[in-house]
Coordinates of C-alpha atoms and ligand atoms in Angstrom, one line a residue:
M22 CA 28.3 -59.9 -13.2
G23 CA 27.8 -56.4 -11.9
L24 CA 24.4 -54.9 -11.2
V25 CA 22.9 -53.4 -14.3
L26 CA 20.5 -50.5 -13.6
K27 CA 17.7 -50.3 -16.2
I28 CA 16.5 -46.8 -16.9
Y29 CA 12.8 -46.7 -17.6
P30 CA 11.7 -44.0 -20.0
M31 CA 9.4 -41.4 -18.6
I32 CA 7.2 -38.5 -19.6
R33 CA 7.2 -35.3 -17.6
L34 CA 4.2 -33.2 -18.1
I35 CA 4.5 -29.4 -18.0
L36 CA 1.4 -27.4 -17.6
G37 CA 1.0 -23.8 -18.8
D38 CA 1.3 -22.4 -15.3
Q39 CA 4.4 -24.5 -14.5
L40 CA 7.1 -22.5 -16.4
N41 CA 9.6 -22.5 -13.6
P42 CA 13.0 -22.4 -15.4
K43 CA 14.9 -23.2 -12.1
H44 CA 13.1 -26.4 -11.4
T45 CA 15.5 -29.2 -10.5
W46 CA 14.0 -31.3 -13.3
Y47 CA 16.1 -29.4 -15.7
S48 CA 19.4 -29.6 -13.8
N49 CA 20.7 -32.3 -16.2
V50 CA 19.8 -33.7 -19.6
D51 CA 18.4 -37.2 -19.5
P52 CA 17.7 -38.8 -22.9
S53 CA 15.2 -41.2 -21.3
I54 CA 12.9 -38.3 -20.3
T55 CA 10.4 -36.6 -22.7
Y56 CA 9.0 -33.2 -21.6
A57 CA 5.4 -32.9 -22.8
F58 CA 3.5 -29.7 -23.4
F59 CA -0.1 -29.6 -24.6
E60 CA -2.1 -26.6 -25.7
C61 CA -5.6 -28.1 -24.9
M62 CA -9.0 -26.9 -26.0
D63 CA -10.5 -27.8 -22.7
E64 CA -8.0 -25.7 -20.8
A65 CA -8.5 -22.8 -23.2
S66 CA -12.3 -22.9 -22.8
Y67 CA -13.3 -24.0 -19.3
A68 CA -14.1 -20.3 -18.7
P69 CA -14.6 -17.5 -21.2
H70 CA -10.9 -16.5 -21.2
H71 CA -9.5 -13.2 -22.3
I72 CA -7.7 -13.5 -25.6
Q73 CA -4.5 -12.0 -23.9
K74 CA -4.6 -14.7 -21.3
V75 CA -4.8 -17.6 -23.9
A76 CA -2.2 -16.0 -26.2
G77 CA 0.1 -15.2 -23.3
I78 CA 0.1 -18.7 -21.8
F79 CA 0.5 -20.4 -25.2
E80 CA 3.3 -18.1 -26.2
A81 CA 5.1 -18.5 -22.9
M82 CA 4.7 -22.3 -23.2
R83 CA 6.2 -22.3 -26.7
Q84 CA 9.2 -20.2 -25.6
F85 CA 9.8 -22.4 -22.6
A86 CA 9.6 -25.6 -24.6
A87 CA 12.0 -24.2 -27.3
N88 CA 14.4 -23.2 -24.6
L89 CA 14.4 -26.8 -23.2
R90 CA 14.9 -28.2 -26.6
D91 CA 17.9 -25.8 -27.2
K92 CA 19.4 -27.2 -24.0
G93 CA 19.3 -30.7 -25.3
H94 CA 16.1 -32.0 -23.6
N95 CA 13.6 -34.2 -25.4
V96 CA 10.5 -32.2 -25.9
H97 CA 7.0 -33.1 -27.2
Y98 CA 4.9 -30.1 -28.0
K99 CA 1.3 -30.1 -29.3
K100 CA -0.1 -26.8 -30.5
I101 CA -3.8 -25.9 -30.1
T102 CA -6.2 -27.8 -32.4
A103 CA -9.8 -28.9 -32.0
S104 CA -8.7 -32.6 -31.8
L105 CA -8.0 -34.3 -28.5
P106 CA -9.5 -31.5 -26.4
S107 CA -8.5 -32.7 -22.9
L108 CA -5.2 -32.9 -21.1
G109 CA -5.9 -36.6 -20.2
E110 CA -6.6 -37.6 -23.8
N111 CA -3.4 -36.0 -25.0
L112 CA -1.3 -37.5 -22.3
K113 CA -2.9 -41.0 -22.8
A114 CA -2.2 -40.7 -26.6
L115 CA 1.4 -39.8 -26.0
T116 CA 2.0 -42.6 -23.6
E117 CA 0.6 -45.0 -26.2
N118 CA 2.7 -43.5 -29.1
L119 CA 5.9 -43.6 -27.1
N120 CA 5.1 -46.8 -25.4
I121 CA 5.8 -45.2 -22.0
T122 CA 3.6 -45.7 -19.0
V123 CA 5.4 -43.7 -16.4
V124 CA 4.3 -40.0 -16.1
Q125 CA 5.6 -37.5 -13.7
C126 CA 3.9 -34.2 -13.0
Q127 CA 4.5 -31.2 -10.9
E128 CA 1.8 -30.7 -8.3
P129 CA -1.0 -28.8 -10.1
D130 CA -2.2 -25.6 -8.5
E131 CA -5.8 -26.3 -9.3
W132 CA -8.2 -28.9 -7.9
R133 CA -9.8 -29.5 -11.3
V134 CA -6.5 -30.4 -12.9
K135 CA -5.4 -32.6 -10.1
E136 CA -8.6 -34.6 -10.3
H137 CA -8.3 -34.9 -14.0
L138 CA -4.7 -36.2 -13.8
N139 CA -5.6 -38.6 -11.0
E140 CA -8.1 -40.3 -13.3
L141 CA -5.3 -41.4 -15.5
S142 CA -4.0 -43.6 -12.8
N143 CA -7.0 -45.8 -13.4
Q144 CA -6.1 -46.2 -17.1
G145 CA -2.8 -48.0 -16.8
V146 CA -0.6 -44.9 -16.5
T147 CA 1.7 -44.7 -13.5
M148 CA 1.4 -41.2 -12.3
S149 CA 3.5 -39.5 -9.7
F150 CA 3.7 -35.9 -8.5
V151 CA 6.6 -33.7 -7.4
S152 CA 6.7 -30.2 -6.0
S153 CA 6.5 -27.3 -8.4
E154 CA 9.3 -25.7 -6.3
H155 CA 7.6 -22.4 -6.4
F156 CA 5.6 -21.6 -3.3
I157 CA 7.2 -20.6 0.0
S158 CA 4.7 -22.2 2.4
T159 CA 3.2 -25.7 2.4
T160 CA -0.5 -26.5 2.3
G161 CA 0.0 -29.0 5.1
G162 CA 1.5 -26.2 7.4
F163 CA -1.5 -24.0 6.6
K164 CA -4.0 -26.8 7.5
Q165 CA -2.1 -27.3 10.8
Q166 CA -2.3 -23.7 11.6
F167 CA -6.0 -23.2 10.9
S168 CA -7.8 -26.5 11.2
G169 CA -10.8 -26.2 13.4
K170 CA -10.9 -22.4 13.2
K171 CA -14.2 -20.7 12.3
S172 CA -12.4 -17.9 10.5
L173 CA -8.8 -17.5 9.2
L174 CA -6.6 -14.7 10.2
M175 CA -4.2 -13.6 7.5
E176 CA -2.2 -11.5 9.9
S177 CA -1.2 -14.6 12.0
F178 CA -0.2 -16.5 8.9
Y179 CA 1.7 -13.5 7.6
R180 CA 3.7 -13.1 10.8
R181 CA 4.6 -16.8 10.7
M182 CA 5.8 -16.4 7.1
R183 CA 7.9 -13.3 8.0
K184 CA 9.6 -15.3 10.8
E185 CA 10.1 -18.4 8.7
T186 CA 11.6 -16.5 5.7
G187 CA 13.4 -13.9 7.8
I188 CA 12.1 -11.3 5.3
L189 CA 12.1 -7.8 6.9
M190 CA 13.1 -9.1 10.2
E191 CA 15.7 -8.1 12.8
G192 CA 16.1 -11.3 14.8
Q193 CA 12.6 -12.1 16.0
Q194 CA 11.3 -8.5 15.6
P195 CA 9.8 -6.9 12.5
V196 CA 11.9 -4.2 10.8
G197 CA 10.4 -0.8 11.5
G198 CA 8.9 -1.9 14.8
K199 CA 5.5 -3.0 13.3
W200 CA 4.4 -6.0 11.4
N201 CA 1.9 -4.2 9.2
F202 CA 1.9 -0.7 7.7
D203 CA -1.5 -1.1 6.0
A204 CA -2.8 2.2 7.4
S205 CA -0.2 4.1 5.4
N206 CA -1.2 2.4 2.1
R207 CA -4.4 4.3 1.5
K208 CA -3.7 7.7 -0.1
S209 CA -5.6 8.9 -3.1
L210 CA -3.6 10.5 -6.0
P211 CA -3.1 14.2 -5.5
K212 CA -4.7 16.4 -8.2
N213 CA -2.6 16.7 -11.4
H214 CA -0.3 13.9 -10.2
Q215 CA 1.1 12.2 -13.4
V216 CA 1.9 8.5 -13.2
P217 CA 5.1 8.3 -15.3
P218 CA 5.2 6.0 -18.4
R219 CA 5.2 2.3 -17.7
F220 CA 7.7 -0.2 -19.1
F221 CA 6.3 -2.9 -21.4
P222 CA 8.1 -5.7 -23.1
E223 CA 7.2 -6.6 -26.7
T224 CA 6.6 -10.0 -28.1
D225 CA 5.1 -10.8 -31.5
V226 CA 2.3 -13.3 -30.9
T227 CA 0.9 -13.2 -34.4
D228 CA 1.5 -17.0 -34.9
V229 CA -0.1 -18.0 -31.6
L230 CA -3.1 -15.8 -32.4
K231 CA -3.6 -17.4 -35.8
D232 CA -3.5 -20.9 -34.2
I233 CA -6.0 -19.9 -31.5
E234 CA -8.4 -18.5 -34.1
A235 CA -7.9 -21.5 -36.5
A236 CA -8.8 -23.9 -33.6
G237 CA -12.0 -21.9 -32.9
V238 CA -11.2 -21.0 -29.3
K239 CA -13.9 -18.6 -28.0
T240 CA -12.4 -15.7 -26.1
I241 CA -13.3 -12.3 -24.7
G242 CA -11.6 -8.9 -24.7
S243 CA -9.2 -7.5 -27.3
I244 CA -5.4 -7.8 -27.8
G245 CA -4.4 -4.7 -29.8
D246 CA -1.5 -5.1 -32.2
P247 CA -0.3 -8.7 -31.7
K248 CA 3.3 -7.7 -32.8
Y249 CA 3.6 -5.8 -29.5
F250 CA 2.1 -8.1 -26.9
Y251 CA 3.0 -6.5 -23.6
W252 CA 2.7 -9.2 -20.9
P253 CA 5.9 -11.1 -20.1
T254 CA 6.3 -14.3 -22.0
N255 CA 9.6 -15.5 -20.5
T256 CA 11.6 -15.1 -17.3
D257 CA 13.9 -12.3 -18.8
Q258 CA 10.9 -10.2 -19.7
A259 CA 9.3 -10.8 -16.3
K260 CA 12.5 -9.7 -14.6
S261 CA 12.7 -6.6 -16.8
I262 CA 9.2 -5.5 -15.8
F263 CA 9.9 -6.2 -12.2
Y264 CA 13.3 -4.4 -12.2
Y265 CA 11.8 -1.3 -13.9
W266 CA 9.0 -1.3 -11.3
L267 CA 11.5 -1.7 -8.5
E268 CA 13.5 1.2 -9.7
H269 CA 10.8 3.7 -10.6
D270 CA 7.5 2.7 -8.9
L271 CA 8.2 0.9 -5.6
P272 CA 8.7 4.3 -3.8
Y273 CA 5.1 5.2 -4.7
F274 CA 3.5 1.8 -4.4
G275 CA 2.9 2.1 -0.6
D276 CA 1.1 5.4 -0.6
F277 CA -1.0 4.8 -3.7
Q278 CA -1.7 1.1 -3.5
D279 CA -5.4 1.7 -3.1
A280 CA -5.8 4.7 -5.5
M281 CA -7.7 4.6 -8.8
A282 CA -7.7 7.0 -11.7
R283 CA -9.4 7.3 -15.0
N284 CA -7.2 6.2 -17.9
Q285 CA -4.5 4.8 -15.5
W286 CA -4.9 1.1 -15.8
A287 CA -2.0 -0.1 -13.7
M288 CA -1.1 2.9 -11.5
Y289 CA 2.0 2.0 -9.4
H290 CA 1.2 -1.7 -9.4
S291 CA 3.9 -4.2 -10.5
R292 CA 1.9 -6.2 -13.1
I293 CA 3.9 -9.3 -12.1
S294 CA 1.0 -11.6 -11.1
F295 CA 0.9 -13.3 -14.5
A296 CA 4.6 -14.0 -14.4
L297 CA 4.3 -15.2 -10.8
N298 CA 1.3 -17.5 -11.4
T299 CA 2.9 -19.1 -14.4
K300 CA 6.1 -19.4 -12.2
M301 CA 8.3 -17.5 -14.6
I302 CA 9.6 -15.7 -11.6
D303 CA 10.1 -16.8 -8.0
P304 CA 8.1 -15.1 -5.2
L305 CA 10.8 -15.3 -2.6
W306 CA 13.4 -13.8 -4.9
V307 CA 10.9 -11.0 -5.7
C308 CA 10.5 -10.2 -1.9
Q309 CA 14.2 -10.4 -1.3
Q310 CA 14.8 -7.8 -4.1
V311 CA 12.2 -5.5 -2.5
E312 CA 13.9 -5.9 0.9
L313 CA 17.3 -5.1 -0.6
A314 CA 15.8 -1.9 -2.2
Y315 CA 14.4 -0.9 1.2
R316 CA 17.7 -1.4 3.0
N317 CA 19.8 0.4 0.3
R318 CA 17.6 3.2 -1.0
P319 CA 16.3 5.9 1.3
E320 CA 13.4 6.8 -1.0
V321 CA 11.9 3.3 -0.4
S322 CA 9.9 3.5 2.8
I323 CA 9.1 0.6 5.1
S324 CA 5.4 1.1 4.3
A325 CA 6.1 0.6 0.5
A326 CA 8.4 -2.4 1.0
E327 CA 6.2 -4.1 3.7
G328 CA 3.0 -3.3 1.8
F329 CA 4.3 -5.1 -1.2
I330 CA 5.9 -8.1 0.6
R331 CA 2.7 -8.6 2.5
Q332 CA 0.8 -9.2 -0.7
I333 CA 3.2 -12.0 -1.7
I334 CA 4.3 -13.9 1.3
G335 CA 1.1 -12.9 3.0
W336 CA -2.0 -12.8 0.8
R337 CA -0.8 -14.9 -2.1
E338 CA 0.5 -17.8 0.0
F339 CA -2.5 -17.5 2.3
M340 CA -5.0 -17.8 -0.5
R341 CA -3.3 -20.9 -1.7
G342 CA -3.5 -22.5 1.7
A343 CA -7.1 -21.6 2.0
Y344 CA -7.9 -23.0 -1.4
W345 CA -6.4 -26.5 -0.7
M346 CA -7.9 -26.6 2.7
R347 CA -11.5 -26.2 1.5
M348 CA -11.7 -27.3 -2.1
P349 CA -13.9 -28.6 -3.7
E350 CA -16.6 -27.6 -1.3
F351 CA -15.4 -23.9 -1.4
G352 CA -16.5 -23.6 -5.0
T353 CA -20.2 -24.2 -4.0
L354 CA -20.5 -21.7 -1.1
N355 CA -23.1 -19.1 -1.3
Y356 CA -23.7 -17.7 2.2
F357 CA -26.2 -15.0 1.1
E358 CA -28.0 -17.3 -1.4
H359 CA -27.5 -14.8 -4.1
D360 CA -28.9 -15.8 -7.4
R361 CA -29.0 -12.8 -9.8
K362 CA -27.3 -12.9 -13.2
L363 CA -24.4 -10.6 -14.0
P364 CA -25.6 -7.5 -15.9
E365 CA -24.9 -7.8 -19.6
W366 CA -22.5 -4.8 -19.5
F367 CA -20.0 -6.8 -17.5
W368 CA -19.1 -8.2 -20.9
T369 CA -19.0 -4.9 -22.8
G370 CA -18.2 -2.1 -20.3
E371 CA -21.2 -0.2 -21.6
T372 CA -22.7 1.3 -18.5
H373 CA -23.3 4.9 -17.3
M374 CA -21.6 4.1 -14.0
E375 CA -18.2 5.7 -14.6
C376 CA -16.3 3.5 -12.1
M377 CA -17.7 0.3 -13.6
K378 CA -17.2 1.5 -17.1
Q379 CA -13.5 2.3 -16.4
T380 CA -12.8 -0.9 -14.5
I381 CA -14.6 -3.2 -16.9
G382 CA -13.3 -1.3 -20.0
Q383 CA -9.7 -1.7 -19.0
S384 CA -10.2 -5.3 -18.0
L385 CA -11.5 -6.0 -21.5
S386 CA -8.7 -4.1 -23.2
H387 CA -5.8 -5.1 -20.9
A388 CA -6.9 -8.3 -19.1
Y389 CA -6.0 -6.4 -15.9
A390 CA -7.5 -4.3 -13.1
H391 CA -5.6 -3.8 -9.9
H392 CA -6.7 -5.1 -6.5
I393 CA -8.9 -2.3 -5.3
Q394 CA -10.7 -2.1 -8.7
R395 CA -11.4 -5.8 -8.5
L396 CA -12.5 -5.6 -4.8
M397 CA -14.1 -2.2 -4.4
I398 CA -15.6 -1.6 -7.8
T399 CA -16.7 -4.7 -9.7
G400 CA -16.7 -7.1 -6.7
N401 CA -18.4 -4.5 -4.5
F402 CA -21.1 -4.0 -7.1
A403 CA -21.7 -7.7 -7.6
L404 CA -22.1 -8.3 -3.9
L405 CA -24.4 -5.4 -3.3
S406 CA -26.5 -6.5 -6.2
G407 CA -26.8 -10.1 -5.1
I408 CA -25.2 -11.7 -8.1
D409 CA -24.8 -15.5 -7.9
P410 CA -21.1 -16.1 -6.8
S411 CA -20.7 -18.7 -9.5
E412 CA -21.4 -16.1 -12.2
V413 CA -19.0 -13.7 -10.5
D414 CA -16.3 -16.4 -10.3
L415 CA -16.6 -17.3 -13.9
W416 CA -16.2 -13.7 -14.9
Y417 CA -13.1 -13.2 -12.8
L418 CA -11.6 -16.5 -13.9
G419 CA -12.0 -15.5 -17.5
I420 CA -11.2 -11.9 -17.7
Y421 CA -7.8 -11.5 -15.9
I422 CA -4.5 -12.6 -17.3
D423 CA -3.4 -13.8 -13.9
A424 CA -6.6 -15.7 -13.1
F425 CA -6.0 -19.3 -12.0
E426 CA -8.6 -20.8 -9.8
W427 CA -6.6 -21.2 -6.6
V428 CA -6.0 -17.5 -6.3
E429 CA -9.1 -16.3 -8.2
I430 CA -11.8 -18.2 -6.3
T431 CA -10.4 -17.5 -2.9
N432 CA -10.3 -13.8 -3.7
T433 CA -13.6 -13.7 -5.5
R434 CA -15.9 -16.1 -3.6
G435 CA -14.1 -15.6 -0.3
M436 CA -12.7 -12.1 0.1
S437 CA -14.9 -10.2 -2.3
Q438 CA -18.3 -12.0 -2.3
F439 CA -18.3 -13.2 1.4
A440 CA -19.8 -16.4 0.1
D441 CA -17.9 -18.4 2.8
G442 CA -19.8 -16.5 5.5
G443 CA -16.6 -14.8 6.8
W444 CA -14.0 -17.6 6.7
I445 CA -11.5 -15.5 4.7
A446 CA -12.7 -11.9 5.4
T447 CA -14.1 -10.8 8.7
K448 CA -16.6 -8.5 7.1
P449 CA -18.0 -7.9 3.6
Y450 CA -15.9 -5.6 1.5
V451 CA -18.7 -3.2 0.4
S452 CA -18.9 0.6 0.2
S453 CA -21.0 3.5 -0.9
A454 CA -19.8 6.2 -3.3
N455 CA -18.0 7.9 -0.5
Y456 CA -15.1 5.4 -0.6
I457 CA -14.9 5.3 -4.4
H458 CA -14.9 9.1 -4.6
K459 CA -12.2 9.4 -1.9
M460 CA -9.9 6.9 -3.7
S461 CA -10.5 7.9 -7.4
D462 CA -11.5 10.6 -9.8
Y463 CA -14.3 8.5 -11.3
C464 CA -17.3 10.2 -9.7
G465 CA -16.6 13.6 -11.3
S466 CA -17.3 12.2 -14.7
C467 CA -20.3 10.1 -13.8
K468 CA -24.0 10.5 -14.7
Y469 CA -25.0 9.5 -11.2
D470 CA -25.0 11.7 -8.1
R471 CA -22.5 10.4 -5.6
K472 CA -24.2 12.4 -2.8
T473 CA -27.7 11.0 -2.8
K474 CA -29.3 7.6 -2.4
T475 CA -33.0 7.8 -3.1
E476 CA -33.3 10.1 -6.2
A477 CA -33.8 8.9 -9.7
N478 CA -30.1 9.8 -10.5
S479 CA -28.6 8.6 -7.2
C480 CA -25.4 6.6 -7.3
P481 CA -26.5 2.9 -7.3
F482 CA -23.7 2.1 -4.8
N483 CA -25.4 4.4 -2.2
T484 CA -28.8 2.9 -2.5
L485 CA -27.6 -0.7 -2.7
Y486 CA -25.2 -0.3 0.2
W487 CA -28.0 0.4 2.7
D488 CA -30.4 -2.1 1.1
F489 CA -27.7 -4.8 1.3
Y490 CA -27.3 -4.3 5.0
M491 CA -31.1 -4.3 5.5
R492 CA -31.6 -7.4 3.4
H493 CA -29.0 -9.3 5.3
S494 CA -29.4 -8.1 8.8
D495 CA -30.1 -11.6 10.1
K496 CA -26.7 -12.7 8.9
L497 CA -24.7 -9.6 9.5
G498 CA -26.5 -7.8 12.3
N499 CA -24.4 -9.3 15.1
N500 CA -21.0 -8.9 13.4
P501 CA -19.0 -6.6 15.8
R502 CA -17.0 -5.2 12.9
I503 CA -20.1 -3.6 11.3
G504 CA -21.9 -2.5 14.5
M505 CA -21.7 1.2 13.3
V506 CA -23.6 0.5 10.1
Y507 CA -26.5 -1.1 12.0
R508 CA -26.5 1.7 14.6
T509 CA -26.9 4.2 11.8
L510 CA -29.7 2.1 10.2
N511 CA -31.5 1.8 13.5
K512 CA -31.6 5.6 13.6
M513 CA -33.3 5.8 10.2
T514 CA -37.1 6.3 10.1
P515 CA -39.2 3.5 8.5
E516 CA -40.1 6.0 5.7
A517 CA -36.4 6.7 5.0
K518 CA -35.7 3.0 4.9
G519 CA -38.8 2.4 2.7
E520 CA -37.5 5.0 0.1
I521 CA -34.1 3.3 -0.1
Q522 CA -35.8 -0.1 -0.6
E523 CA -38.0 1.2 -3.3
R524 CA -35.2 2.7 -5.3
A525 CA -33.0 -0.4 -4.6
N526 CA -35.8 -2.6 -6.0
W527 CA -35.9 -0.5 -9.1
I528 CA -32.2 -0.8 -9.5
L529 CA -32.1 -4.5 -9.0
N530 CA -34.9 -5.0 -11.5
N531 CA -33.2 -2.8 -14.1
L532 CA -29.5 -3.8 -13.7
N533 CA -28.9 -4.1 -17.4
T534 CA -29.8 -0.4 -18.0
L535 CA -27.7 1.2 -15.4
Ligands
FAD2 C1 -12.1 -10.3 -6.7 C2 -10.6 -10.5 -6.8 C3 -10.1 -11.4 -7.7 C4 -8.8 -11.6 -7.8 N1 -8.3 -12.6 -8.7 C5 -7.0 -12.8 -8.8 C6 -6.5 -13.8 -9.7 O1 -7.2 -14.4 -10.3 N2 -5.1 -14.0 -9.7 C7 -4.3 -13.2 -9.0 O2 -3.0 -13.4 -9.1 N3 -4.7 -12.3 -8.1 C8 -6.0 -12.0 -8.0 N4 -6.5 -11.1 -7.1 C9 -5.5 -10.4 -6.3 C10 -4.9 -9.1 -6.9 O3 -6.0 -8.2 -7.3 C11 -4.0 -9.3 -8.0 O4 -3.0 -10.3 -7.6 C12 -3.2 -8.1 -8.4 O5 -4.2 -7.1 -8.8 C13 -2.3 -8.4 -9.6 O6 -1.7 -7.2 -10.1 P1 -0.2 -6.8 -9.7 O7 0.7 -7.9 -10.1 O8 0.1 -5.5 -10.4 O9 -0.2 -6.7 -8.2 P2 0.5 -5.8 -7.1 O10 -0.5 -4.9 -6.5 O11 1.7 -5.1 -7.7 O12 0.9 -6.8 -6.0 C14 2.0 -7.7 -6.1 C15 1.7 -9.1 -6.1 O13 1.0 -9.5 -4.8 C16 0.2 -10.6 -5.0 N5 -1.2 -10.2 -4.5 C17 -1.6 -9.0 -4.2 N6 -2.9 -9.1 -3.7 C18 -3.2 -10.4 -3.6 C19 -4.3 -11.1 -3.2 N7 -5.4 -10.6 -2.7 N8 -4.3 -12.5 -3.3 C20 -3.2 -13.1 -3.8 N9 -2.1 -12.5 -4.3 C21 -2.1 -11.1 -4.2 C22 0.1 -10.8 -6.5 O14 0.9 -12.0 -6.8 C23 0.7 -9.6 -7.1 O15 1.3 -9.8 -8.3 C24 -7.9 -10.9 -7.0 C25 -8.4 -9.9 -6.1 C26 -9.7 -9.7 -6.0 C27 -10.3 -8.7 -5.1
SF4_3 S1 -21.2 8.3 -8.7 FE1 -21.4 6.1 -8.1 S2 -21.5 5.0 -10.0 FE2 -20.7 7.0 -10.5 S3 -18.5 6.8 -10.4 FE3 -19.1 7.4 -8.4 S4 -19.4 5.6 -7.3 FE4 -19.4 5.0 -9.4

């Protein structure tokens, strides 16, 4: 008698940020496999999520599942309800219902989820993990490159990635003769410069919204007309946004990457982070398209192409490596021992500080702010004010449509709040009003005076900037990258310093009224 191979039925779990249509899982239809999707209450409420984030993820999951079903795969889909709140409970219930004990997952991106899934192995479920086939680098390679190092160096990681992918390379040399054109990415918008209209896809998310409300999920922010939801909910839409950006906006991206303007919520940024982080589009493919544009279109400069590619094969991959190298300890770091609560207006945008009002306002209405707004407006203010990094993390994790812990916490606690004492960033990203005024048109419409630091109407950034460096001179005084700041402070008279500290104390005691 010939050998008979018994096929064991299996469940394959697909998480909301694992919507990669090109995964090899789907290369053939296997009737012994059931693909499982769960809209879980716990996942929808572990942070105060923006309504657009919850609706966007659930809508994208529903479309992805429908697509698999259309292709002949077995699909189990559970919509959001208050019952069976956790992923584990849902998965356990499904294994019992189908009488299947073998579950395969794609490697989760978040520590919390990985721990949760691992627990199931102790409950009679045979769990195994495969690659999500999305990232370009490996977490092992990152550890190897940086283990034992006191601080990480993104630039060295980035150069390795350029060499390994061959992106923007001529043999072993970088295209354009330099690895990094960062210095050309810092122009402010010229007066009267009009950013042309953006492209937005349209999806009707009315049904998803009704289910979210019926289940009682608590969310923040607003969604506008649910018939015209404008974040991508499938790969085709994600590609349409990207292609439009590639055609119209990439030439300006390099110059104006750091610029900010009132009523321009996305500027020349690509808005593809949500599609990337849910894996609807592939990061390497995105970079290859940008390189092709650079090589074929004279209006696309090397600084625009390199500036964009650096964000993806550089910063994005780098943050993932850093996350897996230091979690879960990373989530507890608080170098400056900051312990203040976030001002209440972080949840409403109702403040007289124009830069904060604009940035928080657009975050609440669009679930989006671009990098410099996150780093140099809200993050800058939180660090200068001594807000507890856990409060800051939770806010960032909830409010942005692209916020998933691996890329949120490394940017927030690490790059923005310096809570790791300089492991990710070599110096704190803080500034006074000078920088904000140079890069935006916010200050002209503000109640506060951007030029002074000790008056009753002085810009809070100015006062807090100097106070921050005085408060933390023991931890920062020897940092060679900020020697200039301490040289200036040393030249100030004790009276001048005292006046700054007095106003800073008033600000810190009255954060809610600013
Ligand atoms: C405090 C803070 C919190 C942040 N939280 C998140 C987050 O939760 N999720 C997230 O995806 N990004 C986060 N970022 C990084 C960055 O701000 C966003 O990726 C970017 O604003 C997304 O908009 P975009 O797609 O238009 O980006 P673009 O400016 O068009 O850039 C293209 C892509 O590059 C990648 N990228 C750019 N900068 C970074 C970075 N610093 N780290 C990782 N990837 C980067 C993103 O995938 C982005 O889509 C954070 C930055 C800061 C300072
Ligand atoms: S003056 Fe200060 S608070 Fe006002 S917009 Fe400028 S930087 Fe922001």
